[in-house]
């Protein structure tokens, strides 16, 4: 639709404690530190979140590296192929992911181009925690388990759930008609990206129709619930705070 036909309607909704960001609202930006990269910053501290979630399009020859000292990163390849070098080496194709611990030097290069989903946040250290490792893996190599015994809601836990990790990145897959088993409310916030399918997301007192490509920010305590609709499975990847008490601040 050309701009002169635009009605001003959008499913995007930015609220005090949650947000839905649809692809039609994306505004790309470029950072001098990331030559050849075009980023869409979906969620950031400017919104009230304590983490950042971006989509990054890499042209052939593009490079990216950590932007801020002390931040940990999670990178999922959505399209194309990228090469990781520095602290951790590897080649990642679509569905490959990298967990990059804070205070490590790494660089990503796309020789032919790629599209990434990226989460980053300041790492919150604890005194007795095991330090998180950096590693690469692939989505299909992570076991999928029925969530609270429901085979219609499979959960993949992509990062180790050990005390060193102050965050979790999980992937949910729901059959059509599958739902979260409860309306959750918890102090941990979430950043979510819908990879496939469609459904209805309850956020606070709003029920939003959502589809692949949508992003959701859920702030602390926002009541949340999901039901998958349509004819195909719905899949979403999401970030959650883990293994730290409420009020924990970057150390
Ligand atoms: O891990 C979670 O809190 C998850 N069940 N929340 C969600 O999918 N909105
Ligand atoms: Mn939750």
XYZ file of N, CA and C and ligand atoms in Angstrom:
763
model
N 0.856 -1.205 0.000
C 0.000 0.000 0.000
C 0.886 1.248 0.000
N 0.654 2.178 -0.908
C 1.492 3.378 -0.914
C 1.060 4.300 0.220
N 1.942 5.235 0.554
C 1.705 6.086 1.705
C 0.425 6.903 1.609
N 0.072 7.357 0.373
C -1.107 8.210 0.262
C -2.408 7.440 0.493
N -2.310 6.098 0.543
C -3.508 5.306 0.861
C -3.546 4.893 2.327
N -2.515 5.281 3.084
C -2.444 4.775 4.457
C -3.543 5.404 5.310
N -4.206 4.545 6.095
C -5.345 5.014 6.887
C -4.957 5.463 8.279
N -3.682 5.207 8.674
C -3.288 5.552 10.036
C -3.644 4.485 11.050
N -4.177 3.351 10.571
C -4.500 2.255 11.489
C -3.274 1.361 11.658
N -3.094 0.802 12.842
C -2.000 -0.146 13.079
C -2.358 -1.056 14.242
N -1.811 -2.289 14.217
C -1.955 -3.163 15.393
C -0.912 -2.833 16.451
N 0.136 -2.072 16.061
C 1.170 -1.700 17.030
C 0.548 -0.907 18.174
N 0.939 -1.279 19.399
C 0.371 -0.608 20.575
C 1.455 -0.534 21.648
N 1.824 0.665 22.054
C 2.874 0.856 23.064
C 2.202 1.351 24.341
N 2.248 0.527 25.363
C 1.619 0.863 26.642
C 2.698 1.017 27.715
N 2.322 1.473 28.895
C 3.285 1.692 29.973
C 4.002 0.397 30.366
N 3.268 -0.731 30.393
C 3.865 -1.965 30.904
C 3.950 -3.078 29.863
N 3.591 -2.801 28.616
C 3.737 -3.806 27.561
C 3.687 -3.130 26.196
N 4.082 -3.871 25.166
C 4.024 -3.314 23.813
C 3.880 -4.443 22.808
N 3.155 -4.147 21.745
C 3.097 -5.012 20.563
C 3.639 -4.192 19.401
N 4.653 -4.717 18.714
C 5.246 -3.992 17.583
C 5.126 -4.879 16.347
N 4.385 -4.384 15.367
C 4.133 -5.158 14.152
C 5.144 -4.769 13.073
N 5.394 -5.658 12.097
C 6.407 -5.356 11.077
C 6.149 -4.051 10.331
N 4.893 -3.674 10.126
C 4.610 -2.446 9.362
C 5.062 -1.191 10.106
N 5.386 -1.319 11.393
C 5.853 -0.157 12.164
C 7.379 -0.079 12.261
N 8.078 -1.027 11.667
C 9.540 -1.056 11.828
C 10.196 0.151 11.166
N 11.137 0.749 11.875
C 11.928 1.866 11.334
C 13.408 1.484 11.471
N 14.095 1.225 10.345
C 15.496 0.793 10.429
C 16.445 1.941 10.740
N 17.525 1.602 11.449
C 18.581 2.579 11.758
C 19.932 1.930 11.460
N 20.948 2.779 11.319
C 22.318 2.280 11.127
C 23.204 2.833 12.225
N 24.121 1.995 12.721
C 25.091 2.423 13.726
C 26.469 2.444 13.079
N 27.275 3.509 13.331
C 28.624 3.555 12.746
C 29.475 2.348 13.132
N 29.189 1.770 14.336
C 29.979 0.622 14.802
C 29.667 -0.659 14.019
N 28.576 -0.681 13.287
C 28.151 -1.895 12.584
C 28.034 -1.620 11.084
N 29.165 -1.526 10.383
C 29.103 -1.214 8.954
C 28.347 -2.277 8.161
N 27.459 -1.841 7.297
C 26.697 -2.757 6.447
C 25.478 -3.353 7.129
N 25.213 -2.944 8.371
C 24.062 -3.500 9.110
C 22.937 -2.467 9.199
N 21.729 -2.968 9.083
C 20.539 -2.138 9.288
C 19.768 -2.783 10.437
N 19.563 -2.035 11.517
C 18.921 -2.606 12.712
C 17.532 -2.016 12.901
N 16.623 -2.838 13.372
C 15.336 -2.346 13.863
C 15.330 -2.614 15.362
N 15.398 -1.559 16.151
C 15.423 -1.714 17.608
C 13.968 -1.856 18.061
N 13.606 -3.072 18.426
C 12.209 -3.387 18.721
C 11.850 -3.036 20.159
N 12.778 -3.350 21.076
C 12.562 -3.119 22.516
C 13.873 -2.583 23.070
N 13.791 -1.593 23.955
C 15.024 -1.027 24.520
C 14.696 -0.339 25.842
N 15.729 0.070 26.605
C 15.473 0.788 27.855
C 14.661 2.067 27.640
N 14.729 2.672 26.457
C 13.924 3.875 26.198
C 12.436 3.599 26.386
N 12.054 2.330 26.211
C 10.646 1.931 26.335
C 10.262 1.635 27.780
N 11.300 1.428 28.621
C 11.039 1.026 30.000
C 11.541 -0.373 30.295
N 12.084 -1.047 29.262
C 12.613 -2.400 29.443
C 14.037 -2.342 29.990
N 14.507 -3.465 30.531
C 15.874 -3.510 31.051
C 16.791 -4.281 30.094
N 16.343 -4.482 28.866
C 17.122 -5.220 27.871
C 16.816 -4.621 26.493
N 17.545 -5.120 25.502
C 17.335 -4.646 24.130
C 17.054 -5.853 23.228
N 16.127 -5.683 22.322
C 15.805 -6.716 21.325
C 15.782 -6.056 19.956
N 16.507 -6.640 19.010
C 16.609 -6.033 17.675
C 16.490 -7.094 16.590
N 16.109 -6.641 15.411
C 16.315 -7.392 14.182
C 17.452 -6.703 13.463
N 18.375 -7.470 12.901
C 19.501 -6.867 12.190
C 19.604 -7.495 10.808
N 19.529 -6.665 9.783
C 19.777 -7.103 8.407
C 21.214 -6.802 8.060
N 21.939 -7.814 7.600
C 23.346 -7.620 7.258
C 23.512 -7.726 5.744
N 24.096 -6.693 5.147
C 24.469 -6.767 3.734
C 25.685 -7.677 3.601
N 25.991 -8.083 2.366
C 27.216 -8.856 2.143
C 28.404 -8.033 2.619
N 29.246 -8.615 3.458
C 30.434 -7.930 3.976
C 30.196 -7.165 5.274
N 28.969 -7.153 5.773
C 28.646 -6.406 7.000
C 29.322 -7.044 8.217
N 29.615 -6.215 9.221
C 30.162 -6.740 10.473
C 29.447 -6.107 11.665
N 29.351 -6.861 12.748
C 28.826 -6.323 14.001
C 29.595 -6.918 15.178
N 29.653 -6.169 16.279
C 30.409 -6.553 17.478
C 29.680 -5.946 18.671
N 30.038 -6.366 19.902
C 29.321 -5.816 21.063
C 29.386 -4.290 21.091
N 28.277 -3.656 21.446
C 28.213 -2.189 21.435
C 28.616 -1.593 22.773
N 28.307 -2.298 23.878
C 28.516 -1.742 25.213
C 29.229 -2.767 26.082
N 30.217 -2.328 26.848
C 30.962 -3.255 27.716
C 30.017 -3.866 28.751
N 30.243 -5.117 29.092
C 29.487 -5.763 30.166
C 28.145 -6.316 29.740
N 27.847 -6.291 28.425
C 26.555 -6.832 27.966
C 26.722 -8.249 27.436
N 25.726 -9.084 27.728
C 25.667 -10.411 27.132
C 24.698 -10.363 25.954
N 24.931 -11.274 25.002
C 24.153 -11.247 23.758
C 23.659 -12.651 23.432
N 22.513 -12.677 22.765
C 21.994 -13.917 22.181
C 21.623 -13.585 20.746
N 22.120 -14.398 19.814
C 21.923 -14.113 18.388
C 21.324 -15.349 17.723
N 20.175 -15.193 17.083
C 19.557 -16.280 16.306
C 19.567 -15.880 14.839
N 20.063 -16.759 13.981
C 20.055 -16.476 12.543
C 18.668 -16.825 11.985
N 17.999 -15.822 11.416
C 16.683 -16.042 10.797
C 16.834 -16.405 9.323
N 17.805 -15.758 8.674
C 18.063 -16.014 7.241
C 19.547 -15.836 6.974
N 20.054 -16.523 5.950
C 21.425 -16.322 5.504
C 22.431 -17.075 6.350
N 23.642 -16.577 6.330
C 24.758 -17.251 7.020
C 25.714 -16.195 7.551
N 26.170 -16.378 8.799
C 27.150 -15.449 9.376
C 28.304 -16.240 9.978
N 29.444 -15.573 10.070
C 30.644 -16.181 10.656
C 30.984 -15.440 11.935
N 31.225 -16.211 12.975
C 31.566 -15.665 14.289
C 33.061 -15.824 14.486
N 33.718 -14.766 14.989
C 35.153 -14.882 15.257
C 35.482 -14.150 16.554
N 36.735 -14.342 17.025
C 37.155 -13.746 18.295
C 37.087 -14.785 19.397
N 36.408 -14.429 20.494
C 36.277 -15.302 21.660
C 35.646 -16.657 21.304
N 34.739 -16.642 20.342
C 34.029 -17.861 19.931
C 34.011 -17.903 18.412
N 34.316 -19.065 17.832
C 34.364 -19.162 16.381
C 33.293 -20.127 15.899
N 32.715 -19.845 14.745
C 31.747 -20.759 14.178
C 31.038 -20.126 12.995
N 30.365 -20.980 12.231
C 29.553 -20.512 11.107
C 28.114 -20.869 11.436
N 27.217 -19.888 11.333
C 25.818 -20.106 11.698
C 24.913 -19.867 10.502
N 24.088 -20.872 10.199
C 23.049 -20.735 9.172
C 21.711 -20.503 9.860
N 20.648 -20.386 9.059
C 19.306 -20.184 9.612
C 19.015 -21.240 10.683
N 18.461 -20.799 11.811
C 18.149 -21.616 12.989
C 19.372 -21.923 13.849
N 20.537 -21.420 13.459
C 21.706 -21.515 14.329
C 21.676 -20.346 15.298
N 22.182 -20.570 16.512
C 22.197 -19.454 17.464
C 23.506 -19.431 18.249
N 23.816 -18.260 18.794
C 25.027 -18.083 19.596
C 24.655 -17.417 20.901
N 25.198 -17.934 22.008
C 25.104 -17.304 23.317
C 26.470 -16.701 23.587
N 26.532 -15.376 23.766
C 27.804 -14.672 23.867
C 27.882 -13.989 25.225
N 28.740 -14.524 26.092
C 28.823 -14.032 27.475
C 29.380 -12.615 27.513
N 29.030 -11.891 28.594
C 29.537 -10.531 28.787
C 31.062 -10.554 28.911
N 31.672 -9.425 28.595
C 33.127 -9.250 28.721
C 33.908 -10.191 27.817
N 33.303 -10.580 26.714
C 34.041 -11.351 25.716
C 34.087 -10.526 24.439
N 35.156 -10.687 23.674
C 35.208 -9.974 22.394
C 34.760 -10.941 21.308
N 33.864 -10.500 20.483
C 33.400 -11.334 19.385
C 33.040 -10.420 18.221
N 33.018 -11.005 17.056
C 32.624 -10.254 15.867
C 31.816 -11.175 14.973
N 30.799 -10.606 14.343
C 29.997 -11.359 13.386
C 30.198 -10.726 12.026
N 30.424 -11.573 11.033
C 30.590 -11.074 9.671
C 29.663 -11.863 8.760
N 29.051 -11.171 7.827
C 28.167 -11.848 6.864
C 28.794 -11.712 5.491
N 29.350 -12.808 4.978
C 30.000 -12.661 3.669
C 28.958 -12.537 2.556
N 27.782 -13.175 2.730
C 26.766 -13.086 1.673
C 25.474 -12.425 2.152
N 25.399 -12.031 3.398
C 24.192 -11.380 3.918
C 23.443 -12.264 4.881
N 22.630 -11.644 5.709
C 21.873 -12.417 6.692
C 20.880 -11.540 7.438
N 20.059 -12.216 8.221
C 19.054 -11.518 9.040
C 19.059 -12.174 10.407
N 19.235 -11.357 11.453
C 19.407 -11.885 12.810
C 18.345 -11.337 13.745
N 17.976 -12.145 14.732
C 17.223 -11.670 15.893
C 18.214 -11.643 17.048
N 18.272 -10.512 17.754
C 19.310 -10.303 18.759
C 18.680 -9.826 20.074
N 19.088 -10.447 21.172
C 18.749 -9.951 22.511
C 20.057 -9.561 23.190
N 20.068 -8.465 23.960
C 21.255 -8.110 24.736
C 20.819 -7.410 26.012
N 21.667 -7.515 27.022
C 21.374 -6.869 28.309
C 22.635 -6.809 29.158
N 22.690 -5.899 30.130
C 23.813 -5.909 31.063
C 23.765 -7.181 31.895
N 24.910 -7.838 32.006
C 24.979 -9.067 32.799
C 24.941 -8.734 34.293
N 24.130 -9.468 35.034
C 24.036 -9.279 36.487
C 24.805 -10.415 37.159
N 25.973 -10.077 37.717
C 26.829 -11.093 38.339
C 26.331 -11.413 39.742
N 26.665 -12.600 40.238
C 26.455 -12.917 41.648
C 27.775 -13.452 42.188
N 27.892 -13.507 43.501
C 29.188 -13.877 44.082
C 29.532 -15.337 43.839
N 28.555 -16.224 43.951
C 28.896 -17.645 43.912
C 28.461 -18.339 42.614
N 28.167 -17.544 41.602
C 27.635 -18.154 40.386
C 28.758 -18.702 39.501
N 28.437 -19.750 38.797
C 29.314 -20.216 37.734
C 29.213 -19.197 36.594
N 30.330 -18.861 36.009
C 30.316 -17.870 34.935
C 29.700 -18.497 33.682
N 28.778 -17.784 33.007
C 28.161 -18.356 31.811
C 29.194 -18.591 30.706
N 28.963 -19.627 29.942
C 29.846 -19.932 28.815
C 29.267 -19.335 27.540
N 30.124 -19.099 26.573
C 29.659 -18.756 25.227
C 29.617 -20.050 24.421
N 28.589 -20.189 23.601
C 28.513 -21.404 22.779
C 27.609 -21.167 21.578
N 27.728 -22.039 20.597
C 26.810 -22.011 19.459
C 26.050 -23.330 19.424
N 24.826 -23.275 18.884
C 24.020 -24.485 18.754
C 22.986 -24.248 17.658
N 22.094 -25.212 17.512
C 21.018 -25.079 16.515
C 19.688 -25.408 17.181
N 18.618 -24.741 16.741
C 17.318 -24.946 17.386
C 16.929 -26.427 17.404
N 17.157 -27.126 16.289
C 16.688 -28.515 16.228
C 17.505 -29.451 17.122
N 18.621 -28.956 17.663
C 19.430 -29.800 18.539
C 19.031 -29.677 20.013
N 18.046 -28.840 20.300
C 17.612 -28.625 21.686
C 16.318 -29.401 21.912
N 16.244 -30.241 22.955
C 15.024 -31.030 23.174
C 13.795 -30.146 23.421
N 12.647 -30.632 22.933
C 11.371 -29.932 23.135
C 10.532 -30.779 24.085
N 10.113 -30.190 25.200
C 9.377 -30.947 26.218
C 7.992 -30.360 26.433
N 6.992 -31.223 26.685
C 5.643 -30.720 26.981
C 5.700 -29.764 28.178
N 5.109 -28.572 28.013
C 5.125 -27.579 29.088
C 4.080 -27.953 30.130
N 4.505 -28.194 31.348
C 3.635 -28.633 32.447
C 2.771 -29.824 32.010
N 3.396 -30.717 31.234
C 2.742 -31.953 30.831
C 1.838 -31.842 29.618
N 1.764 -30.667 28.973
C 0.846 -30.475 27.831
C 1.590 -30.694 26.515
N 1.295 -31.774 25.774
C 1.993 -32.015 24.507
C 1.599 -31.002 23.419
N 0.562 -30.210 23.658
C 0.158 -29.156 22.711
C 0.936 -27.869 22.908
N 1.841 -27.834 23.874
C 2.670 -26.646 24.135
C 4.073 -27.134 24.461
N 4.918 -27.190 23.432
C 6.271 -27.723 23.620
C 7.236 -26.584 23.915
N 8.116 -26.809 24.891
C 9.060 -25.776 25.309
C 10.493 -26.253 25.093
N 11.284 -25.403 24.431
C 12.723 -25.648 24.301
C 13.463 -24.591 25.120
N 14.341 -25.034 25.971
C 15.137 -24.138 26.826
C 16.524 -24.039 26.185
N 16.837 -22.873 25.607
C 18.017 -22.767 24.749
C 19.304 -22.488 25.514
N 19.204 -21.928 26.735
C 20.398 -21.657 27.549
C 20.376 -22.548 28.778
N 21.544 -22.922 29.297
C 21.560 -23.744 30.516
C 20.900 -22.998 31.674
N 20.096 -23.717 32.461
C 19.466 -23.094 33.633
C 20.355 -23.343 34.841
N 21.502 -22.652 34.863
C 22.417 -22.744 36.002
C 22.608 -21.342 36.553
N 23.129 -21.248 37.791
C 23.110 -19.974 38.510
C 23.893 -18.866 37.810
N 24.864 -19.219 36.975
C 25.628 -18.179 36.280
C 24.787 -17.400 35.289
N 23.778 -18.046 34.733
C 22.958 -17.392 33.704
C 21.872 -16.552 34.367
N 21.870 -15.244 34.091
C 20.855 -14.364 34.675
C 19.695 -14.166 33.710
N 19.732 -14.908 32.595
C 18.616 -14.833 31.651
C 18.357 -16.196 31.030
N 17.168 -16.350 30.513
C 16.812 -17.543 29.769
C 16.282 -17.116 28.407
N 16.564 -17.932 27.398
C 15.955 -17.738 26.081
C 15.277 -19.065 25.756
N 13.957 -19.028 25.599
C 13.176 -20.236 25.383
C 12.385 -20.135 24.085
N 11.978 -21.290 23.598
C 11.152 -21.319 22.387
C 9.918 -22.170 22.657
N 8.747 -21.601 22.423
C 7.473 -22.293 22.608
C 6.884 -22.656 21.250
N 6.323 -23.851 21.141
C 5.561 -24.204 19.941
C 4.194 -24.726 20.381
N 3.127 -24.087 19.890
C 1.758 -24.433 20.256
C 1.031 -25.005 19.039
N 0.292 -26.095 19.249
C -0.601 -26.569 18.186
C -1.770 -25.591 18.089
N -2.481 -25.532 16.924
C -3.671 -24.680 16.862
C -4.636 -25.044 18.000
N -5.066 -24.057 18.736
C -5.929 -24.309 19.897
C -5.147 -24.456 21.191
N -3.804 -24.609 21.090
C -2.975 -24.721 22.293
C -2.913 -23.380 23.016
N -2.799 -23.423 24.325
C -2.768 -22.181 25.109
C -1.711 -22.276 26.210
N -1.302 -21.113 26.741
C -0.591 -21.120 28.016
C -1.570 -21.622 29.066
N -1.110 -22.428 30.027
C -2.049 -23.054 30.953
C -2.610 -22.109 32.014
N -2.039 -20.923 32.149
C -2.549 -19.990 33.154
C -2.324 -18.571 32.639
N -3.077 -17.615 33.198
C -2.764 -16.201 32.971
C -1.650 -15.890 33.956
N -0.429 -15.790 33.422
C 0.738 -15.589 34.299
C 0.864 -14.128 34.695
N 1.411 -13.902 35.883
C 1.866 -12.569 36.270
C 3.100 -12.776 37.137
N 4.236 -12.205 36.722
C 5.495 -12.416 37.457
C 6.392 -11.200 37.308
N 7.346 -11.081 38.257
C 8.184 -9.882 38.236
C 9.167 -9.865 37.069
N 9.443 -11.018 36.486
C 10.401 -11.075 35.389
C 9.758 -10.532 34.114
N 10.534 -9.735 33.353
C 9.973 -9.244 32.092
C 10.337 -10.181 30.948
N 9.653 -9.989 29.825
C 9.894 -10.802 28.623
C 10.052 -9.910 27.398
N 10.863 -10.393 26.457
C 10.864 -9.888 25.083
C 10.581 -11.069 24.192
N 9.613 -10.944 23.284
C 9.125 -12.106 22.526
C 9.111 -11.765 21.037
N 9.454 -12.753 20.206
C 9.353 -12.595 18.748
C 8.607 -13.805 18.197
N 7.533 -13.554 17.488
C 6.711 -14.639 16.950
C 7.318 -15.107 15.623
N 7.828 -16.345 15.624
C 8.531 -16.866 14.446
C 7.579 -17.448 13.417
N 6.448 -17.987 13.862
C 5.526 -18.656 12.926
C 4.127 -18.678 13.503
N 3.140 -18.742 12.598
C 1.761 -18.924 13.020
C 1.103 -17.638 13.497
N 0.024 -17.819 14.218
C -0.754 -16.682 14.694
C -1.488 -17.069 15.974
N -2.097 -16.077 16.599
C -2.829 -16.357 17.823
C -3.370 -15.087 18.438
N -3.762 -15.212 19.685
C -4.235 -14.059 20.458
C -3.379 -13.970 21.699
N -2.778 -12.799 21.934
C -1.989 -12.588 23.144
C -2.742 -11.664 24.074
N -2.976 -12.153 25.308
C -3.517 -11.256 26.337
C -2.350 -10.587 27.049
N -2.385 -9.255 27.104
C -1.389 -8.465 27.827
C -2.160 -7.479 28.686
N -2.084 -7.629 29.996
C -2.907 -6.787 30.862
C -4.369 -7.004 30.531
N -5.105 -5.918 30.297
C -6.540 -6.014 29.988
C -6.810 -5.945 28.491
N -5.772 -6.173 27.665
C -5.929 -6.123 26.210
C -5.745 -7.526 25.629
N -6.510 -7.865 24.612
C -6.364 -9.108 23.860
C -5.968 -8.719 22.438
N -4.745 -9.087 22.023
C -4.224 -8.635 20.737
C -4.163 -9.804 19.747
N -4.691 -9.636 18.536
C -4.396 -10.626 17.489
C -2.940 -10.464 17.081
N -2.201 -11.569 17.011
C -0.770 -11.497 16.685
C -0.438 -12.522 15.606
N 0.621 -12.239 14.843
C 1.022 -13.114 13.744
C 2.544 -13.099 13.620
N 3.064 -14.064 12.843
C 4.514 -14.186 12.647
C 5.109 -12.839 12.268
N 6.238 -12.515 12.875
C 6.907 -11.229 12.620
C 6.624 -10.191 13.689
N 5.639 -10.465 14.551
C 5.309 -9.517 15.628
C 6.281 -9.656 16.802
N 6.458 -8.543 17.501
C 7.299 -8.480 18.697
C 6.424 -8.062 19.879
N 6.705 -8.627 21.047
C 5.969 -8.227 22.254
C 6.956 -7.952 23.381
N 6.756 -6.831 24.051
C 7.443 -6.578 25.327
C 6.423 -6.753 26.445
N 6.789 -7.551 27.453
C 5.959 -7.708 28.645
C 6.769 -7.202 29.827
N 6.355 -6.115 30.430
C 7.033 -5.574 31.598
C 6.724 -6.407 32.833
N 7.375 -6.075 33.972
C 7.142 -6.825 35.201
C 5.648 -6.888 35.546
N 5.220 -8.056 35.905
C 3.862 -8.338 36.428
C 2.736 -8.236 35.406
N 3.025 -7.879 34.151
C 1.895 -7.726 33.230
C 1.206 -9.091 33.059
N -0.101 -9.179 33.325
C -0.801 -10.448 33.117
C -0.675 -10.873 31.652
N -0.343 -12.140 31.437
C -0.046 -12.614 30.075
C -0.617 -13.993 29.842
N -1.130 -14.177 28.623
C -1.732 -15.462 28.247
C -1.730 -15.531 26.735
N -1.602 -16.738 26.177
C -1.562 -16.892 24.719
C -2.429 -18.061 24.299
N -3.128 -17.892 23.190
C -3.858 -18.980 22.541
C -3.477 -18.982 21.069
N -3.064 -20.142 20.560
C -2.715 -20.264 19.141
C -3.992 -20.455 18.328
N -4.099 -19.727 17.234
C -5.252 -19.875 16.331
C -4.706 -20.234 14.940
N -5.576 -20.259 13.948
C -5.126 -20.569 12.583
C -4.965 -22.063 12.381
N -4.371 -22.425 11.245
C -4.293 -23.839 10.864
C -2.919 -24.448 11.100
N -1.953 -23.600 11.459
C -0.580 -24.092 11.615
C -0.078 -23.795 13.030
N 0.938 -24.534 13.424
C 1.517 -24.301 14.752
C 2.049 -22.873 14.873
N 1.943 -22.333 16.071
C 2.528 -21.024 16.375
C 3.819 -21.263 17.154
N 4.869 -20.515 16.797
C 6.169 -20.645 17.487
C 6.631 -19.272 17.898
N 7.003 -19.137 19.173
C 7.656 -17.888 19.571
C 8.877 -18.143 20.432
N 9.877 -17.252 20.250
C 11.094 -17.273 21.048
C 10.990 -16.103 22.008
N 11.428 -16.313 23.247
C 11.315 -15.213 24.199
C 12.445 -15.219 25.214
N 12.715 -14.010 25.691
C 13.706 -13.761 26.733
C 12.982 -13.653 28.070
N 13.602 -14.172 29.117
C 13.076 -13.925 30.465
C 14.234 -13.777 31.446
N 14.045 -12.964 32.469
C 15.027 -12.855 33.542
C 15.007 -14.166 34.333
N 16.189 -14.620 34.752
C 16.305 -15.915 35.438
C 17.323 -15.827 36.559
N 17.122 -16.629 37.568
C 18.143 -16.896 38.604
C 18.627 -15.675 39.375
N 17.843 -14.595 39.355
C 18.198 -13.403 40.144
C 16.936 -12.924 40.851
N 17.087 -12.410 42.103
C 15.911 -11.936 42.837
C 15.404 -10.624 42.260
N 14.167 -10.254 42.601
C 13.675 -8.954 42.134
C 14.562 -7.832 42.645
N 14.733 -6.800 41.841
C 15.538 -5.651 42.258
C 17.023 -5.812 41.994
N 17.427 -6.964 41.437
C 18.855 -7.151 41.140
C 19.277 -6.121 40.091
N 20.409 -5.478 40.320
C 20.881 -4.458 39.378
C 22.234 -4.885 38.824
N 22.607 -4.351 37.651
C 23.896 -4.752 37.070
C 25.034 -4.570 38.069
N 25.867 -5.618 38.242
C 26.962 -5.559 39.197
C 28.300 -5.368 38.520
O 8.463 -18.603 30.951
C 7.442 -17.926 30.995
O 7.240 -17.100 31.896
C 6.421 -18.101 29.886
N 5.514 -19.198 30.226
N 5.691 -16.880 29.601
C 5.111 -16.620 28.403
O 5.201 -17.449 27.481
N 4.447 -15.473 28.271
Mn 5.825 -15.494 31.401
